[in-house]
Backbone as CSV, one residue per row, in Angstrom:
resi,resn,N_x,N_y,N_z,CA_x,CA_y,CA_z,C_x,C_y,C_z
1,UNK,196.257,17.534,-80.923,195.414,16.587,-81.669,195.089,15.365,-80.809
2,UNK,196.138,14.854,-80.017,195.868,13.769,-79.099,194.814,14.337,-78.303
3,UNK,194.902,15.048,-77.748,194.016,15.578,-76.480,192.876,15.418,-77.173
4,UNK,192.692,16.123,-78.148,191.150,15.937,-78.974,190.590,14.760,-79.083
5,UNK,191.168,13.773,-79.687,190.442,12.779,-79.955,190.464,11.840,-78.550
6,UNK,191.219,12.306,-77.647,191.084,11.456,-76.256,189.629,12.362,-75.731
7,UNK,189.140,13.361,-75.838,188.222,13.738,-75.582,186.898,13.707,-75.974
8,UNK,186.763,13.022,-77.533,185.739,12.563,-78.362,185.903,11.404,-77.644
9,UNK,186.505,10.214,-77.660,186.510,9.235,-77.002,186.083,9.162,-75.786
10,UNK,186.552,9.639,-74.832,185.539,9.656,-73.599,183.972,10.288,-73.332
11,UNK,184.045,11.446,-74.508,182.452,11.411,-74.779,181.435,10.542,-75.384
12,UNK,182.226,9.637,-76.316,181.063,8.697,-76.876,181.220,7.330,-75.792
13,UNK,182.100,7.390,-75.225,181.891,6.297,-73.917,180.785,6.413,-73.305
14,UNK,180.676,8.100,-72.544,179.390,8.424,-72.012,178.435,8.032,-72.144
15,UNK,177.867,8.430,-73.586,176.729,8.314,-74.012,176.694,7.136,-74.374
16,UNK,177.572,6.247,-74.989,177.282,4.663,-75.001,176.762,4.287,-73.726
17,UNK,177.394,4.351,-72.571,177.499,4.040,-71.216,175.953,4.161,-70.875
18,UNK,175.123,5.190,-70.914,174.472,5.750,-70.153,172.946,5.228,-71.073
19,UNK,173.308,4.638,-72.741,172.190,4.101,-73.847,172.328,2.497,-72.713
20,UNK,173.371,1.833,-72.198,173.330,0.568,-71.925,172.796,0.236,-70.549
21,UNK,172.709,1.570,-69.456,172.174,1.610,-68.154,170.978,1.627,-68.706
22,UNK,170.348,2.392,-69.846,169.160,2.617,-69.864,168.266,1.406,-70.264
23,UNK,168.838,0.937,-71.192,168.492,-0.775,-71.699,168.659,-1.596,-70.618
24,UNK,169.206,-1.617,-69.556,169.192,-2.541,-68.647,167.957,-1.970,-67.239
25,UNK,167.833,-0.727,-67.380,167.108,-0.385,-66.481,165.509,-0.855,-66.952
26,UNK,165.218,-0.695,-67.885,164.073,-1.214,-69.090,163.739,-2.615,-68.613
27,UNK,165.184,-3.378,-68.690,164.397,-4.339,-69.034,164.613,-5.001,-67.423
28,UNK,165.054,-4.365,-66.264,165.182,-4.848,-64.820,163.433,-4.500,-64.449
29,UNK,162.892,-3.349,-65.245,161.491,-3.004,-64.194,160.237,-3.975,-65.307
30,UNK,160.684,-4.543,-66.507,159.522,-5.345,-66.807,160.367,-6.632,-66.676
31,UNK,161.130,-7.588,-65.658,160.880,-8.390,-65.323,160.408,-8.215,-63.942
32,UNK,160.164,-7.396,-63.291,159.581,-6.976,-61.687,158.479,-6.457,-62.235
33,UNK,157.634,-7.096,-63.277,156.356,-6.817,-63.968,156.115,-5.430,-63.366
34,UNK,156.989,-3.950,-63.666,156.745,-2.917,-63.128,156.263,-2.185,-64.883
35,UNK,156.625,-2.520,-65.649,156.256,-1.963,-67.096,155.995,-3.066,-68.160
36,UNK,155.677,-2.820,-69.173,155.542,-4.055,-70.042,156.145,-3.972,-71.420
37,UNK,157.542,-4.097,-71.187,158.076,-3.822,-72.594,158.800,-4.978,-73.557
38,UNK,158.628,-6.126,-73.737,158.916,-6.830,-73.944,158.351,-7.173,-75.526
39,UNK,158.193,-6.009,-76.177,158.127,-5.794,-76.926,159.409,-5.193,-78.178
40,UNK,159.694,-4.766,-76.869,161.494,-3.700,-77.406,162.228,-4.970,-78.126
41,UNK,161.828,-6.197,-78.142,162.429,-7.299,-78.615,162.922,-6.975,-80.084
42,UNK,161.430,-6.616,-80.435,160.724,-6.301,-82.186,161.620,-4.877,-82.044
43,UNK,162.437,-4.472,-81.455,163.051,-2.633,-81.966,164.086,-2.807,-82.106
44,UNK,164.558,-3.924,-82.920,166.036,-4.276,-83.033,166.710,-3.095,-83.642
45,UNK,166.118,-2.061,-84.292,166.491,-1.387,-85.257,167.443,-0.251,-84.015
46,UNK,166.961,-0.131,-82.607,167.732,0.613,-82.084,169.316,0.475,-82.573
47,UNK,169.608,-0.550,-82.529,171.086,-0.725,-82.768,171.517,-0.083,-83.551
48,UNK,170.964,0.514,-84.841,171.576,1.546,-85.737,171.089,2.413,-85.093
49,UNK,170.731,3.113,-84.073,170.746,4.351,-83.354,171.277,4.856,-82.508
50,UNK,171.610,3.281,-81.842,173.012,3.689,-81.183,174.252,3.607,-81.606
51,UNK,174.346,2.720,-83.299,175.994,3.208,-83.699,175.909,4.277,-84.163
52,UNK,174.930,5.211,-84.707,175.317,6.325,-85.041,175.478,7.680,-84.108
53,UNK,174.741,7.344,-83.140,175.477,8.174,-81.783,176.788,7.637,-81.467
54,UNK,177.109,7.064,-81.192,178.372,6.682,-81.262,179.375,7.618,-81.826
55,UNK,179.250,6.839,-83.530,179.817,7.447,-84.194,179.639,9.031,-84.544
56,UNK,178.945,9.760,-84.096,178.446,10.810,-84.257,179.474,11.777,-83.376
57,UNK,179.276,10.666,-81.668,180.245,11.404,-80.678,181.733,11.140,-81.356
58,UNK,182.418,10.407,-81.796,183.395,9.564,-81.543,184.270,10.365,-82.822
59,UNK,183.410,10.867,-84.079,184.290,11.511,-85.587,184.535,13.058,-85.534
60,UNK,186.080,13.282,-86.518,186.036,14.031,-85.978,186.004,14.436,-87.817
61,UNK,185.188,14.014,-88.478,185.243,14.431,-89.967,183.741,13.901,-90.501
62,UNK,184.091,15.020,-91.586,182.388,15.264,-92.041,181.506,13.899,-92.643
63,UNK,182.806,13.066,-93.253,181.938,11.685,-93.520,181.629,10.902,-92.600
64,UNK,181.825,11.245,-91.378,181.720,10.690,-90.039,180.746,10.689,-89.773
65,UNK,180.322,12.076,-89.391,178.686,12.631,-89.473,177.861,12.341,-90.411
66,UNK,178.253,12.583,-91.657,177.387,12.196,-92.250,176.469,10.678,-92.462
67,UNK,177.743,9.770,-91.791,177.520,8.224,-91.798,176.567,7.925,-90.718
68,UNK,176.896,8.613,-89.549,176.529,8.713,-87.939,175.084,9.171,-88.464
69,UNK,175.050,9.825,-89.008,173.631,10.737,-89.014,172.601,9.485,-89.951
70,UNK,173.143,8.975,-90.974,172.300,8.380,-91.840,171.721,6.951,-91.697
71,UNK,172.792,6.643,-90.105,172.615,5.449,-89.410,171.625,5.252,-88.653
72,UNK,171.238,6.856,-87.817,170.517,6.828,-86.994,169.248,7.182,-87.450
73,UNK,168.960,7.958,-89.088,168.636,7.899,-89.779,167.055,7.115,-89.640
74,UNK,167.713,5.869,-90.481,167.466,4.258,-90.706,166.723,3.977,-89.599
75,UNK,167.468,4.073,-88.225,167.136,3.315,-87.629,165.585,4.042,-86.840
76,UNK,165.378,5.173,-87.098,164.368,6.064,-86.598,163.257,5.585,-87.427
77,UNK,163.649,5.413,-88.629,162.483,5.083,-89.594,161.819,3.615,-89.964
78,UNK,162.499,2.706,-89.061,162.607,1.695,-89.059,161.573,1.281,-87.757
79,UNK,161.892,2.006,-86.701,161.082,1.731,-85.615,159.661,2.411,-86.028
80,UNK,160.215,3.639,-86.331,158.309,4.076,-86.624,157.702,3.263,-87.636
81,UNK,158.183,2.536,-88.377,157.443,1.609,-88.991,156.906,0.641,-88.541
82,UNK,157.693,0.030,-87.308,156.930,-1.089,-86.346,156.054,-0.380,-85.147
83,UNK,156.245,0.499,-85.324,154.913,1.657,-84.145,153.670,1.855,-85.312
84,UNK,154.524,2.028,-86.810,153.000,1.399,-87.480,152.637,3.596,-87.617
85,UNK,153.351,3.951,-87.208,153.181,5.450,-87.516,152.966,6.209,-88.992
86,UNK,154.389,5.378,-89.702,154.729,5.787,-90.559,154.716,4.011,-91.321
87,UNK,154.558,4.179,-93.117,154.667,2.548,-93.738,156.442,3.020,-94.380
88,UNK,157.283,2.048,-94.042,158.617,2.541,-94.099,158.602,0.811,-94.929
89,UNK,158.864,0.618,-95.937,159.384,-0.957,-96.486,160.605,-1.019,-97.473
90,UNK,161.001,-1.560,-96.325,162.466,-1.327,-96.960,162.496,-1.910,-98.452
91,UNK,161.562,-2.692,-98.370,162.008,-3.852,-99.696,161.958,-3.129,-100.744
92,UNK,160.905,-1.728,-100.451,160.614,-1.119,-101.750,161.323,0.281,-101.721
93,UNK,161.533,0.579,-101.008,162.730,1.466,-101.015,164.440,1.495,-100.717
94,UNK,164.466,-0.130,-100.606,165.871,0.003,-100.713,166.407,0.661,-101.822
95,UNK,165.759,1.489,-103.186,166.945,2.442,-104.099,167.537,3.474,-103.503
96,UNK,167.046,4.257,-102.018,167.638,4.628,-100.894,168.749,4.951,-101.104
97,UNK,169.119,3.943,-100.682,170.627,3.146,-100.182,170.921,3.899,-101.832
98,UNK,171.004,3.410,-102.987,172.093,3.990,-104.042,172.119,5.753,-104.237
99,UNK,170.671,5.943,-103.826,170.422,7.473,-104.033,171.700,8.377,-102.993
100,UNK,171.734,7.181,-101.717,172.405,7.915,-100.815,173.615,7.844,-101.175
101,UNK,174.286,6.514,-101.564,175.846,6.001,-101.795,176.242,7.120,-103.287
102,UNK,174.771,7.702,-103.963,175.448,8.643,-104.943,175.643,10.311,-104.424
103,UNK,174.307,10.219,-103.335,175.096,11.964,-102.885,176.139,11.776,-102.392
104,UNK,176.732,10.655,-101.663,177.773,10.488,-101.292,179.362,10.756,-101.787
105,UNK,179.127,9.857,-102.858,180.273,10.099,-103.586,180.063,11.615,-104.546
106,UNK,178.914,12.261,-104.511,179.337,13.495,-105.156,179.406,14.575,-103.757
107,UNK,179.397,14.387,-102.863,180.296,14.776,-101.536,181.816,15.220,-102.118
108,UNK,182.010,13.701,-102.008,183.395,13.602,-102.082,183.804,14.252,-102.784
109,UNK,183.624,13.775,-104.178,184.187,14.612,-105.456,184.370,16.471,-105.532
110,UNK,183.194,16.898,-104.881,183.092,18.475,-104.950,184.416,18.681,-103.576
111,UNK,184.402,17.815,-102.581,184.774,18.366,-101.713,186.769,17.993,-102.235
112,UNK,187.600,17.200,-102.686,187.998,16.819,-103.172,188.742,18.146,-104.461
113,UNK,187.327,18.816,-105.346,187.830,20.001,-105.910,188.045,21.342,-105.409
114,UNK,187.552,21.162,-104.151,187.584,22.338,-103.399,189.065,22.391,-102.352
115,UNK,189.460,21.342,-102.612,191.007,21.215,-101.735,192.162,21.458,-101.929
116,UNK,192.371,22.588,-101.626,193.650,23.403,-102.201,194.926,22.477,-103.028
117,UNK,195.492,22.212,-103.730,196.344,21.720,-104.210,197.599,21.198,-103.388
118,UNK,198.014,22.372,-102.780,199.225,22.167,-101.307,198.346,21.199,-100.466
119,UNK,197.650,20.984,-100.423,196.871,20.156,-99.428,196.756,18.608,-99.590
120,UNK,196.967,18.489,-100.717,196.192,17.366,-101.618,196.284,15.944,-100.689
121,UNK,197.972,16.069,-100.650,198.633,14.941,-99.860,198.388,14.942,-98.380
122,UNK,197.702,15.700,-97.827,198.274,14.931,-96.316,196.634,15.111,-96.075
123,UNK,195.811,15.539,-97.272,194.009,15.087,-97.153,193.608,13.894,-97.603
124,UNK,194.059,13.775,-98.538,193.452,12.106,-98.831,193.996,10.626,-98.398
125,UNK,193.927,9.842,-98.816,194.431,8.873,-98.140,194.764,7.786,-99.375
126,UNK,195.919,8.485,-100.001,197.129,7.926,-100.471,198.188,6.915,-100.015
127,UNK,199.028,6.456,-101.109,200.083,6.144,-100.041,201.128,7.025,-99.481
128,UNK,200.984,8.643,-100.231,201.974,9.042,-99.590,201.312,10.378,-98.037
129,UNK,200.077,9.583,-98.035,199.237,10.593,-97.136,199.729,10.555,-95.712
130,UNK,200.077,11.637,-95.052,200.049,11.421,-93.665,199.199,10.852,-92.292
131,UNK,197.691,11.355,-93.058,196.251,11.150,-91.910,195.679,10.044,-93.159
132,UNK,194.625,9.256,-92.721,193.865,8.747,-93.080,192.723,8.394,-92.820
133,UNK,191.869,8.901,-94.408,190.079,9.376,-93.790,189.804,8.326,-94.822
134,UNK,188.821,6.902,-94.328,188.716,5.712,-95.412,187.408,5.663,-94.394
135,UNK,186.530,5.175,-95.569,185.271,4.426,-95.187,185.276,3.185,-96.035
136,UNK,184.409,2.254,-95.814,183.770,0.905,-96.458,182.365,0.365,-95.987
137,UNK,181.662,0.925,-96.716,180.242,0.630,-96.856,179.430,-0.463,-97.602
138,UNK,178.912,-1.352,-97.381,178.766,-2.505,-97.949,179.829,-2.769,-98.839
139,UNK,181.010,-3.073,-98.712,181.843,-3.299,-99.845,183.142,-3.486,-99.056
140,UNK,184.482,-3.589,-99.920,185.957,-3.633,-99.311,186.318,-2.262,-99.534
141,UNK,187.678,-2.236,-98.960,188.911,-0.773,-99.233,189.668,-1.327,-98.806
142,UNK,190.974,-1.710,-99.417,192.298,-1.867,-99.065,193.164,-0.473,-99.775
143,UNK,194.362,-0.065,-98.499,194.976,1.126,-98.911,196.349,0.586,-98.552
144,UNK,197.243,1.292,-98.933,198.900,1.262,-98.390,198.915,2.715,-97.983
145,UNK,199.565,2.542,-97.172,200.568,4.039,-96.305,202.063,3.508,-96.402
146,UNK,202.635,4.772,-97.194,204.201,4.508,-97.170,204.397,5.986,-96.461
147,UNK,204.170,6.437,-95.817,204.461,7.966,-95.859,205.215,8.110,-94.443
148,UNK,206.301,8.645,-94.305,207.340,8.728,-93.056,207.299,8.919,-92.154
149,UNK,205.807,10.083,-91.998,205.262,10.615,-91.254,203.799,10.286,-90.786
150,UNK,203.813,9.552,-90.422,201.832,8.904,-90.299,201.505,9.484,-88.963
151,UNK,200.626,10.431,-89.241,199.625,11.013,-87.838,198.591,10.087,-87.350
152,UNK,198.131,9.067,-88.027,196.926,8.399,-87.907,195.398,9.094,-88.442
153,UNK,194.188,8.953,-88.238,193.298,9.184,-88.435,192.160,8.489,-88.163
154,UNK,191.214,8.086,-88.969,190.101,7.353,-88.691,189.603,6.499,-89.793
155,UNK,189.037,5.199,-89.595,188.466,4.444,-90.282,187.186,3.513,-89.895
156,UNK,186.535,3.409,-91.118,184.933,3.154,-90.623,184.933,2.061,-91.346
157,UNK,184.213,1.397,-90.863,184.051,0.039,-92.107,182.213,-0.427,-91.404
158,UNK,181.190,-0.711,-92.303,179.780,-0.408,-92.307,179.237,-1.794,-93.001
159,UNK,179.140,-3.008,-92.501,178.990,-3.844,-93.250,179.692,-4.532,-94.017
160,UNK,181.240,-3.907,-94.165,182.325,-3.965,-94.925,183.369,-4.654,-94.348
161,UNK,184.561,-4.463,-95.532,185.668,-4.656,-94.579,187.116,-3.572,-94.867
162,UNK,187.502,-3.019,-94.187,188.956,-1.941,-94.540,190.170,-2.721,-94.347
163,UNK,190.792,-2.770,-95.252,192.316,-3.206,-94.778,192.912,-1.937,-95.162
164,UNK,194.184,-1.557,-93.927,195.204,-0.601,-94.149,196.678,-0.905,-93.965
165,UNK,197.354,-1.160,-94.959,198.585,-1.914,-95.224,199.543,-0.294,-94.793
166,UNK,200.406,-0.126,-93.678,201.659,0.312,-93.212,202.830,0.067,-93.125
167,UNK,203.110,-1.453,-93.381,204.101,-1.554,-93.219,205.240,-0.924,-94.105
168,UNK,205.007,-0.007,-94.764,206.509,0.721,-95.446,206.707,1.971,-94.848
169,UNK,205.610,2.699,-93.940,205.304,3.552,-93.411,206.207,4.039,-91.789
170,UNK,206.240,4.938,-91.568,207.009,5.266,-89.921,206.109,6.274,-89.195
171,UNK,206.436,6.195,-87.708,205.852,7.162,-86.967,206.749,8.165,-86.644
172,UNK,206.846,9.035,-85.906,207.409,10.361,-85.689,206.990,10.621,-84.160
173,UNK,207.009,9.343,-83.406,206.792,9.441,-81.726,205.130,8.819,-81.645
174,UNK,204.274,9.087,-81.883,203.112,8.472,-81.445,201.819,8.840,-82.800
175,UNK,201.135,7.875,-83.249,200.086,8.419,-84.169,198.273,7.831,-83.621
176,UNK,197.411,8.113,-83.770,196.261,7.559,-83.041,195.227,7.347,-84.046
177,UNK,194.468,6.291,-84.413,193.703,5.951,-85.367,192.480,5.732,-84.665
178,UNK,191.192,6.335,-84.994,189.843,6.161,-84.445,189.422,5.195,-85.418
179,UNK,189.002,3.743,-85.172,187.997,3.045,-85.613,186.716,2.585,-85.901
180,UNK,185.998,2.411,-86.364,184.516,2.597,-86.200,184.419,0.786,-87.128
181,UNK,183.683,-0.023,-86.094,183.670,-1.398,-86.806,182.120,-1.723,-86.879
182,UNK,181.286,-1.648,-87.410,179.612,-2.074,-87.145,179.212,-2.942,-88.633
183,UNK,179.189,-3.880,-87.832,178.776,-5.795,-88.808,179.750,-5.595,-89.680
184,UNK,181.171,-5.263,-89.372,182.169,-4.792,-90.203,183.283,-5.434,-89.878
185,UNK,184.607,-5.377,-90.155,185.893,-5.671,-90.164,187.091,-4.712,-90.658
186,UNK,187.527,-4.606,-89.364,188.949,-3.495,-89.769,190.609,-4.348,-89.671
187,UNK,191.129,-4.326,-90.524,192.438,-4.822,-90.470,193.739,-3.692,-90.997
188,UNK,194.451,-3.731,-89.308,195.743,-2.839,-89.590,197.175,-3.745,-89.616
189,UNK,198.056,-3.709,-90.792,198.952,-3.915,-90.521,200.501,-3.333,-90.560
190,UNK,201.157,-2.997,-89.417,202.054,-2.487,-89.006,203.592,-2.779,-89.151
191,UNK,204.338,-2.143,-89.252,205.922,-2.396,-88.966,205.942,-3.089,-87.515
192,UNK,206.757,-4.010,-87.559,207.385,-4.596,-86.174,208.000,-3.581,-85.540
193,UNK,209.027,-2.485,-85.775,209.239,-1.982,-84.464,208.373,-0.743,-83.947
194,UNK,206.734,-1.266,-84.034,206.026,-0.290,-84.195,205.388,-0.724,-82.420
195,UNK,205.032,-0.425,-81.458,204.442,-0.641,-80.392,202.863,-0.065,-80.835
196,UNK,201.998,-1.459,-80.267,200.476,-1.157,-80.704,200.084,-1.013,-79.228
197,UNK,198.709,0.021,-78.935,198.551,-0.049,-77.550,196.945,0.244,-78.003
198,UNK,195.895,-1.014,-77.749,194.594,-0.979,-78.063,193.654,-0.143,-77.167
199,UNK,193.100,0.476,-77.476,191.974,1.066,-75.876,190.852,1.183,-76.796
200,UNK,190.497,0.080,-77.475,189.204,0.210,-78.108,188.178,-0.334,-77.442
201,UNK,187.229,-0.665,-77.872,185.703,-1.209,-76.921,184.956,-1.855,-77.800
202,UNK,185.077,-3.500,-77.751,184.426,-4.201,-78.159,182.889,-4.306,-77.723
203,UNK,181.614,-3.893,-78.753,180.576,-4.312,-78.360,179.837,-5.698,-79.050
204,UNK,179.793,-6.891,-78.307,179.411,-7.764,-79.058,180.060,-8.392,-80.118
205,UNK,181.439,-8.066,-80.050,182.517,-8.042,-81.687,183.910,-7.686,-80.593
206,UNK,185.205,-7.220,-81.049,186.146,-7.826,-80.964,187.356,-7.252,-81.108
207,UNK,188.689,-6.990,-80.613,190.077,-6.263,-80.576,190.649,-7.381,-80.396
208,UNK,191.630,-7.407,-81.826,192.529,-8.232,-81.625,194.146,-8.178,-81.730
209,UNK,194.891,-8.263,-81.132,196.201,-7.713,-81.490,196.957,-9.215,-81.963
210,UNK,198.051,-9.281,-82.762,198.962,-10.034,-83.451,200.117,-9.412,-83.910
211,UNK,200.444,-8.675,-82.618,201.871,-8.076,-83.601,202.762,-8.633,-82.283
212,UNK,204.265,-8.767,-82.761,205.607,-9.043,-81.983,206.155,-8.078,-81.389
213,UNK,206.243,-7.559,-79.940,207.234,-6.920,-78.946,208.088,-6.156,-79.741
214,UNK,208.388,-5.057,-80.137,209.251,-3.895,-79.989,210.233,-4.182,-79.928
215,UNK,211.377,-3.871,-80.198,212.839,-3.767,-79.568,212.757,-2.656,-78.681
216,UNK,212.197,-1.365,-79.256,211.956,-0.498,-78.593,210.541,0.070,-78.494
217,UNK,210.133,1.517,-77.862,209.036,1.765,-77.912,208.573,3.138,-77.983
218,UNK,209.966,3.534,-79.076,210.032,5.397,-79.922,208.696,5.649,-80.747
219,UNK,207.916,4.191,-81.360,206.893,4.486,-82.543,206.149,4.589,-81.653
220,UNK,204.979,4.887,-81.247,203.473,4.023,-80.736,202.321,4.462,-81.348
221,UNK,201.514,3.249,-81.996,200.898,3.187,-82.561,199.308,2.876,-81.677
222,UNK,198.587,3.887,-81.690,197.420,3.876,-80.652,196.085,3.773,-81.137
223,UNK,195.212,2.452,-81.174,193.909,2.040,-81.242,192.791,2.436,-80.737
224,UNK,191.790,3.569,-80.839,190.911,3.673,-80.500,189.733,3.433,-81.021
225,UNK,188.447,3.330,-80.660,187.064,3.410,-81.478,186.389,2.300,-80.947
226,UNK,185.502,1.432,-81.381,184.551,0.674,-81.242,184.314,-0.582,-82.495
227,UNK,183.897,-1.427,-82.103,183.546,-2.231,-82.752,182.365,-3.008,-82.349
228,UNK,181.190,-2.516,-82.850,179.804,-3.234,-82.773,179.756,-4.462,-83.464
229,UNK,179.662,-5.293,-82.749,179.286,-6.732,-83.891,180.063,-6.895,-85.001
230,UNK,181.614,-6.217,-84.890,182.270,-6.532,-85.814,183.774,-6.694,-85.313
231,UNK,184.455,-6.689,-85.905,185.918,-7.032,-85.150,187.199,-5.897,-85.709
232,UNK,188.240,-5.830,-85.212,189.158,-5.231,-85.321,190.763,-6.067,-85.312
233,UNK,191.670,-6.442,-86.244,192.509,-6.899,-86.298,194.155,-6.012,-86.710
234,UNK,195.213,-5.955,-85.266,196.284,-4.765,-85.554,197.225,-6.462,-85.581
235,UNK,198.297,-6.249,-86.831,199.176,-7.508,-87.012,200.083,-7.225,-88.016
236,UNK,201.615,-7.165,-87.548,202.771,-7.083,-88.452,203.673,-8.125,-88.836
């Protein structure tokens, strides 16, 4: 499982990597008046096209994609509206947004009845869940984990903010949590003899650690993901 998500991770590096050469290459040949794009000013909307590549590379679960996808979505339809292609106004179609936040939650729900019973606990994100799959979309989510065994998982927060309360919780040698922070806020808080080790990637936004030294360093608790214009806070 580690290997996996160390391998989603270095793929959405890539492609982050290679969206930010390209934006800089853009805008190096129209100040050497070699193109004239200084227009890309007005395409702010890229930015939801590149968190949902991102997030697209980076999840390894279906609300992941589905978020990734609906981001980039937006942001496709947003630009062709300032190319004037397509009339896209948000003002009058923001009911969108609820139409979507309701297939959404009837996602969940079907998917939810379709989950074997033996399963129940270490799929959702309980307190007595092992993994944890949490989103926050314009809105909050605060959760507790008491569970003995915490694998980690992933959390998205979209405008929002997630808090995930652990401290009653233990590791079992190492657990790894993928983050996803865009105009968002993620807050983890941990047991003290828990060792935090961040390798996330602040874009424009922020990793912050606040926890106290270990006695030892049997737990480790491992930070990955991104944070676009939003921040990330690990503190016990």
């Amino acid at each position: 499982m580690k290997d996996k998500l160390h391998s989603k991770g270095v793929t959405s590096q890539i492609v982050l990597g290679l969206l930010v050469i390209l934006f800089g290459l853009l805008f190096l040949l129209d100040n050497l008046d070699l193109i004239e794009i200084r227009r890309v000013v007005t395409f702010w909307p890229m930015v939801f096209i590149i968190a949902g590549t991102v997030k697209l590379c980076d999840t390894q679960s279906r609300n992941g994609q589905l978020l990734g996808g609906g981001l980039i979505g937006l942001g496709v339809l947003m630009i062709l509206d300032r190319m004037n292609i397509i009339d896209f106004d948000i003002r009058t179609l923001w009911p969108l947004f609820l139409i979507g936040a309701g297939i959404f939650v009837l996602y969940k729900a079907l998917e939810s009845r379709r989950t074997p019973p033996g399963a129940s606990l270490k799929d959702d994100a309980g307190p007595g869940s092992d993994v944890v799959d949490v989103a926050a979309i314009l809105g909050g989510f605060e959760r507790r984990v008491a569970t003995q065994n915490f694998r980690g998982g992933e959390i998205t927060a979209v405008m929002g903010g997630c808090s995930l309360d652990m401290r009653s919780a233990s590791i079992q040698g190492e657990a790894v949590i993928n983050v996803f922070a865009f105009w968002g806020g993620v807050t983890l808080k941990c047991p003290p003899d828990w060792t935090v080790v961040l390798q996330g990637t602040p874009i424009m936004g922020g990793f912050e650690e606040k926890t106290a030294t270990p006695p030892h360093s049997e737990k480790r608790l491992v930070i990955r993901g991104y944070a676009i214009m939003g921040g990330v806070e690990v503190r016990n």
